[in-house]
Short mmCIF file of C-alpha atoms in Angstrom, two decimals:
data_model
loop_
_atom_site.label_atom_id
_atom_site.label_comp_id
_atom_site.label_asym_id
_atom_site.label_seq_id
_atom_site.Cartn_x
_atom_site.Cartn_y
_atom_site.Cartn_z
CA MET A 160 101.24 160.89 127.38
CA LYS A 161 97.95 161.59 125.88
CA LYS A 162 95.27 159.40 126.74
CA LYS A 163 93.69 156.76 124.39
CA ILE A 164 90.20 155.86 124.14
CA LEU A 165 87.52 153.39 123.33
CA PHE A 166 84.23 154.62 122.62
CA ILE A 167 81.97 150.69 122.62
CA ASP A 168 78.69 150.67 121.44
CA ARG A 169 76.87 148.57 123.75
CA ASP A 170 74.43 146.92 121.83
CA GLY A 171 75.25 144.76 118.94
CA THR A 172 79.27 144.97 120.69
CA LEU A 173 78.67 143.88 123.65
CA VAL A 174 75.47 142.38 124.18
CA ILE A 175 73.93 140.75 121.59
CA GLU A 176 70.68 143.18 120.29
CA PRO A 177 67.69 141.50 120.21
CA PRO A 178 66.30 140.71 116.70
CA ILE A 179 62.59 142.01 116.86
CA ASP A 180 62.16 144.82 119.11
CA TYR A 181 65.72 145.93 119.52
CA GLN A 182 65.62 146.92 123.20
CA LEU A 183 67.29 145.07 126.09
CA ASP A 184 64.74 145.32 128.64
CA SER A 185 64.36 141.91 130.29
CA LEU A 186 66.53 139.70 132.08
CA GLU A 187 65.84 137.12 130.07
CA LYS A 188 67.44 139.34 126.68
CA LEU A 189 70.03 139.72 128.14
CA GLU A 190 73.29 137.35 126.45
CA PHE A 191 77.07 138.28 125.96
CA TYR A 192 78.91 138.76 122.60
CA PRO A 193 80.66 135.91 121.90
CA LYS A 194 84.55 135.94 123.51
CA VAL A 195 83.39 139.49 124.87
CA MET A 196 84.50 138.57 128.35
CA ARG A 197 88.08 137.33 127.47
CA ASN A 198 89.32 139.60 124.90
CA LEU A 199 87.68 142.77 126.94
CA GLY A 200 89.20 141.38 129.80
CA PHE A 201 92.17 141.42 127.90
CA ILE A 202 92.30 144.78 126.32
CA ARG A 203 91.48 146.50 129.84
CA SER A 204 94.49 144.87 131.55
CA LYS A 205 97.21 145.14 128.86
CA LEU A 206 96.34 148.37 126.85
CA ASP A 207 96.12 151.18 128.50
CA PHE A 208 93.04 152.47 126.96
CA GLU A 209 89.88 154.26 128.51
CA PHE A 210 87.11 152.64 128.10
CA VAL A 211 83.64 155.51 127.48
CA MET A 212 80.51 153.36 126.32
CA VAL A 213 78.13 155.45 123.78
CA THR A 214 75.12 154.19 123.21
CA ASN A 215 71.22 155.02 121.95
CA GLN A 216 68.49 153.76 123.63
CA ASP A 217 65.55 154.93 121.46
CA GLY A 218 63.06 156.89 123.83
CA LEU A 219 64.16 155.01 127.19
CA GLY A 220 62.11 156.67 130.22
CA THR A 221 58.88 156.69 127.70
CA PRO A 222 55.47 154.49 128.49
CA SER A 223 57.42 152.29 124.86
CA PHE A 224 60.18 152.00 126.84
CA PRO A 225 60.21 152.94 130.89
CA GLU A 226 62.93 152.83 133.15
CA GLU A 227 62.46 150.25 134.94
CA THR A 228 62.69 147.36 132.13
CA PHE A 229 65.67 149.17 131.06
CA TRP A 230 68.28 149.37 134.44
CA PRO A 231 68.15 145.71 135.50
CA ALA A 232 69.09 144.09 132.33
CA HIS A 233 71.27 146.65 131.89
CA ASN A 234 73.12 147.03 135.47
CA LEU A 235 73.45 142.95 135.50
CA MET A 236 75.45 143.78 132.12
CA MET A 237 77.68 145.92 134.01
CA LYS A 238 77.80 144.24 136.85
CA THR A 239 79.40 140.91 134.93
CA LEU A 240 81.69 142.55 133.28
CA ALA A 241 83.03 144.39 136.02
CA GLY A 242 83.47 140.56 137.46
CA GLU A 243 85.84 139.87 134.83
CA GLY A 244 87.77 142.94 134.99
CA ILE A 245 86.22 145.35 132.52
CA THR A 246 85.06 147.99 133.63
CA PHE A 247 83.66 151.35 132.02
CA ASP A 248 85.98 154.99 132.58
CA ASP A 249 82.52 157.63 131.06
CA ILE A 250 78.76 155.96 130.56
CA CYS A 251 77.08 157.62 127.58
CA ILE A 252 73.58 157.42 126.95
CA ASP A 253 71.18 158.65 124.81
CA ARG A 254 67.78 158.59 125.40
CA SER A 255 66.45 160.68 122.05
CA MET A 256 64.28 159.06 119.30
CA PRO A 257 65.61 158.89 115.81
CA GLN A 258 63.60 161.70 114.55
CA ASP A 259 64.33 163.94 117.44
CA ASN A 260 68.04 164.91 115.45
CA ALA A 261 69.54 165.32 118.99
CA PRO A 262 72.80 166.51 118.90
CA THR A 263 74.01 164.04 121.54
CA ARG A 264 72.27 160.61 119.35
CA LYS A 265 74.83 159.13 117.64
CA PRO A 266 77.28 159.48 115.42
CA ARG A 267 77.10 163.23 116.08
CA THR A 268 79.23 163.83 119.08
CA GLY A 269 77.21 166.35 121.36
CA MET A 270 77.40 163.47 124.51
CA LEU A 271 80.97 163.57 123.96
CA THR A 272 82.76 167.01 123.61
CA ARG A 273 84.93 166.70 126.61
CA TYR A 274 87.10 164.70 124.43
CA LEU A 275 87.38 166.78 121.47
CA ASP A 276 89.61 169.69 121.57
CA ASN A 277 91.22 168.38 125.17
CA PRO A 278 94.94 167.97 124.71
CA GLU A 279 95.07 164.65 127.07
CA TYR A 280 93.18 163.10 125.12
CA ASP A 281 94.89 161.14 121.61
CA LEU A 282 91.64 160.56 119.36
CA PRO A 283 93.95 159.86 116.58
CA GLY A 284 95.09 156.93 118.56
CA SER A 285 91.05 156.36 119.51
CA PHE A 286 88.85 153.85 117.84
CA VAL A 287 84.89 153.23 117.97
CA ILE A 288 84.15 149.88 118.15
CA GLY A 289 80.24 149.21 117.29
CA ASP A 290 77.85 146.89 114.65
CA ARG A 291 76.75 149.78 112.25
CA PRO A 292 77.83 152.63 109.54
CA THR A 293 76.38 155.40 112.29
CA ASP A 294 79.71 153.98 115.00
CA VAL A 295 82.00 153.87 111.90
CA GLU A 296 80.08 158.02 111.19
CA LEU A 297 80.86 158.39 114.79
CA ALA A 298 84.50 157.64 114.71
CA LYS A 299 84.76 159.75 111.47
CA ASN A 300 83.02 162.85 113.94
CA LEU A 301 85.73 162.56 116.37
CA GLY A 302 88.42 162.15 114.49
CA CYS A 303 90.06 158.55 114.97
CA ARG A 304 89.31 155.38 113.89
CA ALA A 305 86.58 152.61 113.69
CA ILE A 306 86.35 149.03 114.58
CA PHE A 307 82.80 147.35 112.62
CA LEU A 308 81.91 144.56 114.08
CA ASN A 309 80.37 143.64 111.02
CA ASP A 310 81.98 141.46 108.13
CA ASN A 311 79.88 143.21 105.71
CA ILE A 312 82.05 145.94 105.01
CA ASP A 313 79.42 147.48 101.77
CA LEU A 314 77.29 148.88 104.83
CA LEU A 315 80.09 151.29 104.32
CA ASN A 316 80.52 152.13 100.60
CA PRO A 317 77.76 154.98 99.14
CA VAL A 318 74.25 153.57 99.38
CA THR A 319 74.30 153.63 95.31
CA GLN A 320 76.65 150.39 96.26
CA GLY A 321 74.43 148.99 98.80
CA GLY A 322 74.89 151.02 101.88
CA GLU A 323 73.09 153.46 103.72
CA ALA A 324 72.95 157.27 102.76
CA GLY A 325 75.43 159.42 104.34
CA CYS A 326 78.78 156.53 103.87
CA GLU A 327 80.81 158.17 101.83
CA GLY A 328 84.43 158.24 103.51
CA LEU A 329 83.70 156.08 105.93
CA LYS A 330 85.95 152.86 104.25
CA ASP A 331 88.32 155.42 104.28
CA VAL A 332 88.20 155.49 108.84
CA CYS A 333 87.62 151.87 109.22
CA ALA A 334 90.80 150.14 110.52
CA LEU A 335 89.27 146.12 110.96
CA ALA A 336 85.99 144.77 109.93
CA THR A 337 85.17 141.70 111.47
CA THR A 338 82.50 139.72 114.03
CA ASP A 339 85.28 137.96 116.04
CA TRP A 340 86.40 139.35 119.25
CA ASP A 341 89.77 137.68 119.22
CA ARG A 342 90.25 139.67 116.36
CA VAL A 343 89.20 142.79 117.26
CA ALA A 344 92.13 142.22 120.52
CA GLU A 345 94.67 141.10 118.55
CA PHE A 346 94.83 144.10 115.82
CA LEU A 347 94.22 146.79 118.85
CA PHE A 348 97.84 144.78 121.20
CA ALA A 349 99.73 143.25 118.00
CA GLY A 350 98.75 145.78 115.27
CA GLU A 351 97.89 145.81 111.70
CA ARG A 352 100.01 143.20 109.48
CA ARG A 353 99.73 145.25 106.36
CA ALA A 354 102.45 146.25 103.81
CA GLU A 355 102.64 148.23 100.37
CA VAL A 356 105.63 147.78 97.88
CA ARG A 357 106.59 149.73 94.93
CA ARG A 358 108.81 148.09 92.47
CA THR A 359 109.38 149.99 89.64
CA THR A 360 112.70 149.08 86.89
CA LYS A 361 113.52 149.42 83.29
CA GLU A 362 111.63 146.51 82.85
CA THR A 363 108.50 146.80 85.10
CA ASP A 364 105.71 148.68 87.39
CA ILE A 365 104.61 147.46 90.73
CA HIS A 366 102.71 147.96 93.45
CA VAL A 367 101.62 145.05 95.72
CA ALA A 368 99.51 146.35 98.95
CA LEU A 369 98.75 143.23 101.54
CA ASP A 370 96.96 142.79 104.58
CA LEU A 371 98.07 139.17 105.95
CA ASP A 372 94.83 139.56 108.48
CA GLY A 373 91.73 140.42 105.48
CA ASN A 374 89.16 138.36 104.72
CA GLY A 375 90.42 137.31 100.92
CA ARG A 376 89.29 140.48 98.49
CA CYS A 377 91.35 140.41 95.79
CA HIS A 378 92.15 143.20 93.16
CA ILE A 379 95.21 141.45 90.47
CA ASN A 380 95.97 142.57 87.01
CA THR A 381 99.38 141.08 86.00
CA GLY A 382 98.44 141.06 82.58
CA LEU A 383 98.94 137.28 82.16
CA GLY A 384 95.48 136.16 82.47
CA PHE A 385 96.49 132.09 84.34
CA PHE A 386 98.95 134.41 86.58
CA ASP A 387 96.17 136.83 87.91
CA HIS A 388 93.72 133.31 88.16
CA MET A 389 96.74 132.27 90.48
CA LEU A 390 97.74 135.08 92.26
CA GLU A 391 94.98 135.08 92.79
CA GLN A 392 94.29 131.62 94.81
CA ILE A 393 97.14 132.87 97.23
CA GLY A 394 94.69 135.97 98.84
CA LYS A 395 91.69 134.24 98.90
CA HIS A 396 92.16 130.91 100.64
CA GLY A 397 95.10 132.76 102.22
CA GLY A 398 92.40 134.95 103.91
CA MET A 399 94.80 138.34 103.06
CA ASP A 400 93.96 140.99 100.86
CA LEU A 401 95.76 141.14 98.38
CA GLU A 402 96.06 144.16 95.74
CA ILE A 403 99.08 143.69 92.49
CA SER A 404 98.83 146.19 89.76
CA VAL A 405 101.91 144.94 86.99
CA LYS A 406 103.22 146.67 84.24
CA GLY A 407 105.85 144.42 82.60
CA ASP A 408 107.53 144.73 79.12
CA LEU A 409 105.31 141.49 78.39
CA TYR A 410 106.50 142.48 74.36
CA VAL A 411 109.68 141.20 75.42
CA ASP A 412 108.23 137.92 77.46
CA GLU A 413 106.62 136.71 80.20
CA HIS A 414 109.41 136.59 82.48
CA HIS A 415 110.36 140.29 84.47
CA THR A 416 106.79 139.94 84.78
CA ILE A 417 106.77 136.88 87.18
CA GLU A 418 110.11 137.47 88.51
CA ASP A 419 109.15 140.70 89.56
CA THR A 420 105.65 140.25 91.57
CA ALA A 421 107.63 137.51 93.30
CA LEU A 422 110.13 139.22 94.56
CA ALA A 423 107.51 142.37 95.32
CA LEU A 424 105.06 140.09 96.83
CA GLY A 425 107.78 137.95 99.33
CA GLU A 426 109.23 141.80 100.00
CA CYS A 427 105.39 142.68 100.84
CA ILE A 428 104.57 139.57 102.91
CA ALA A 429 108.36 139.82 104.63
CA GLN A 430 106.89 143.48 105.42
CA ALA A 431 103.89 142.81 106.51
CA LEU A 432 105.02 140.12 109.19
CA GLY A 433 106.99 142.11 111.11
CA SER A 434 108.50 141.12 114.56
CA LYS A 435 107.12 137.70 113.50
CA ARG A 436 106.10 136.97 117.33
CA GLY A 437 103.38 135.02 118.09
CA ILE A 438 102.95 133.44 114.43
CA GLU A 439 102.56 129.95 114.44
CA ARG A 440 105.87 129.77 111.89
CA TYR A 441 104.88 126.84 110.06
CA GLY A 442 102.72 125.49 107.44
CA TYR A 443 99.99 122.36 104.61
CA ALA A 444 98.97 120.20 101.93
CA LEU A 445 95.97 119.57 99.70
CA PRO A 446 94.32 117.50 97.36
CA MET A 447 92.70 118.80 94.10
CA ASP A 448 90.83 116.41 91.93
CA ASP A 449 93.06 113.95 90.54
CA CYS A 450 96.33 116.03 92.53
CA LEU A 451 98.10 115.77 95.90
CA CYS A 452 99.89 119.36 96.27
CA GLN A 453 102.22 119.47 99.10
CA VAL A 454 103.73 123.66 99.94
CA CYS A 455 105.85 123.44 103.70
CA LEU A 456 106.88 126.83 104.52
CA ASP A 457 108.95 128.13 107.53
CA PHE A 458 109.34 131.58 107.73
CA GLY A 459 112.86 131.24 110.32
CA GLY A 460 114.63 133.94 107.97
CA ARG A 461 116.87 131.36 105.67
CA PRO A 462 115.38 130.91 102.42
CA TRP A 463 115.59 127.75 100.28
CA LEU A 464 113.00 125.96 97.99
CA VAL A 465 112.29 122.55 97.78
CA TRP A 466 110.69 121.83 94.17
CA ASN A 467 109.54 118.66 92.73
CA ALA A 468 106.99 118.86 90.56
CA VAL A 469 106.91 118.08 87.00
CA PHE A 470 105.22 120.43 83.95
CA LYS A 471 104.85 117.90 80.19
CA ARG A 472 103.33 121.17 79.33
CA GLU A 473 104.72 124.14 77.84
CA ARG A 474 102.31 126.58 79.02
CA ILE A 475 99.36 126.68 81.01
CA GLY A 476 96.90 129.19 79.43
CA ASP A 477 99.50 132.14 79.25
CA MET A 478 102.61 131.19 81.42
CA PRO A 479 105.22 129.29 80.62
CA THR A 480 105.58 126.49 82.92
CA GLU A 481 109.89 127.21 83.13
CA MET A 482 108.81 130.15 85.09
CA PHE A 483 106.65 128.46 87.71
CA LEU A 484 109.90 127.09 90.13
CA HIS A 485 111.16 131.03 89.12
CA PHE A 486 108.27 132.37 90.78
CA PHE A 487 108.48 129.71 94.14
CA LYS A 488 112.26 130.74 94.16
CA SER A 489 112.42 134.55 94.01
CA LEU A 490 109.40 134.55 97.29
CA SER A 491 111.20 132.16 98.62
CA ASP A 492 113.71 134.86 98.42
CA ALA A 493 112.56 137.70 99.07
CA ALA A 494 109.69 136.82 101.97
CA ARG A 495 113.28 135.08 103.78
CA MET A 496 110.99 131.55 103.95
CA ASN A 497 112.07 127.95 103.51
CA LEU A 498 109.54 126.22 100.87
CA ASN A 499 109.80 122.83 100.48
CA ILE A 500 106.78 121.71 96.95
CA LYS A 501 105.57 118.63 96.04
CA ALA A 502 103.12 117.92 93.73
CA GLU A 503 102.03 114.24 91.91
CA GLY A 504 99.04 114.17 89.17
CA GLU A 505 98.61 114.26 86.04
CA ASN A 506 96.35 117.44 85.20
CA GLU A 507 99.38 120.37 84.91
CA HIS A 508 96.20 123.29 85.74
CA HIS A 509 95.22 121.36 88.14
CA LYS A 510 98.71 120.16 89.37
CA ILE A 511 99.79 124.34 89.63
CA GLU A 512 96.68 125.34 91.16
CA GLY A 513 96.78 122.84 93.46
CA ILE A 514 100.03 124.54 94.63
CA PHE A 515 99.20 127.98 94.94
CA LYS A 516 96.67 126.83 96.92
CA ALA A 517 98.94 124.72 99.02
CA LEU A 518 100.64 127.78 99.38
CA ALA A 519 97.71 129.82 100.58
CA ARG A 520 96.89 127.57 103.51
CA ALA A 521 100.71 126.93 104.52
CA LEU A 522 100.56 130.61 104.61
CA LYS A 523 97.49 131.41 106.37
CA MET A 524 98.29 128.62 108.88
CA ALA A 525 102.10 129.87 108.99
CA VAL A 526 101.31 133.60 109.70
CA LYS A 527 97.90 133.09 112.40
CA ARG A 528 99.19 135.24 114.67
CA ASP A 529 98.70 133.68 119.05
CA ILE A 530 98.42 137.45 121.22
CA TYR A 531 98.04 135.12 124.55
CA HIS A 532 101.09 133.11 123.75
CA TYR A 533 103.45 136.72 122.37
CA GLU A 534 106.68 134.97 122.09
CA LEU A 535 109.34 134.94 119.14
CA PRO A 536 108.78 130.95 117.90
CA SER A 537 112.59 130.29 118.03
CA SER A 538 115.05 128.69 120.99
CA LYS A 539 117.63 130.72 119.40
CA GLY A 540 115.93 134.44 119.92
CA VAL A 541 115.99 135.21 116.63
CA LEU A 542 113.98 135.15 113.15
#
């Protein structure tokens, strides 16, 4: 079996990068990145990645950064990591300055030629973990993917959109963007929870893309403004990246667009959940001004809907209120989840928006995954 590698940056990834001079040149500056010990130790013990440290140390060995100030903190860092079972198979340190354009300096691959075109290694299955766009660029140059330890994904856009020069195409190799080592370990251990569904009939053409572990980014266009607003609540308050594009027969009425969107979204949720191992399974109630909205759900595999919400208006925006129940029934069926929905209040807009927000929070709670208790949440042994 080919070997997979984690190419791991040091400063800003394993340890906090000193904010003023960026040099870890004293013991007083040594501070580990939050939660790195537990999670890297877990990855090292549970998975089969080799660990390779790849770090630029600008001018190491020069009068501005003498060797004797570097090694005490570095060696203590390595000794502390080793005490937690975190050892490295290779350590690659580049000492050049940025203006030198050295072939060994990240994101160039001069320090890593032993891994390139080597049949022993699975570079497409490997990752670079780092906090700068240059780390993502290194992943691109190596032919692997990146885990960007930075939640500002816009840094990976071209410079015209706020990123740095040379960022074109970096988003394509970025598998995960986060500042939380818990998420890094979860991603590497349990995998991605993304799904795409295309549903095409004579009445609608729908594309849904979902990342359960996203950041709440939404791009939604159903042709119904109020429906778009409600669906956006699911992504935003559920912490999921959600894309929905719908071309429906709105010249007939709204029915097919709303129903088929619910079916496609529900199928997408079911696919993204995968085995359901480690999930919380259950989940939520929230107030919204005059309303109290409760959405309790169970990803137990048995679809059911209990609906206890009455609407007095025929429409809210461009969405018929009779379609609310129908949307949640279709969603429940396709996602194979039990939904129990209740809403109290006077303002009709607040009531349905509260239901969608409560659904989002229920989903966020129920799909939360614990890799340290990676079991199926069922006494039956199946969901």
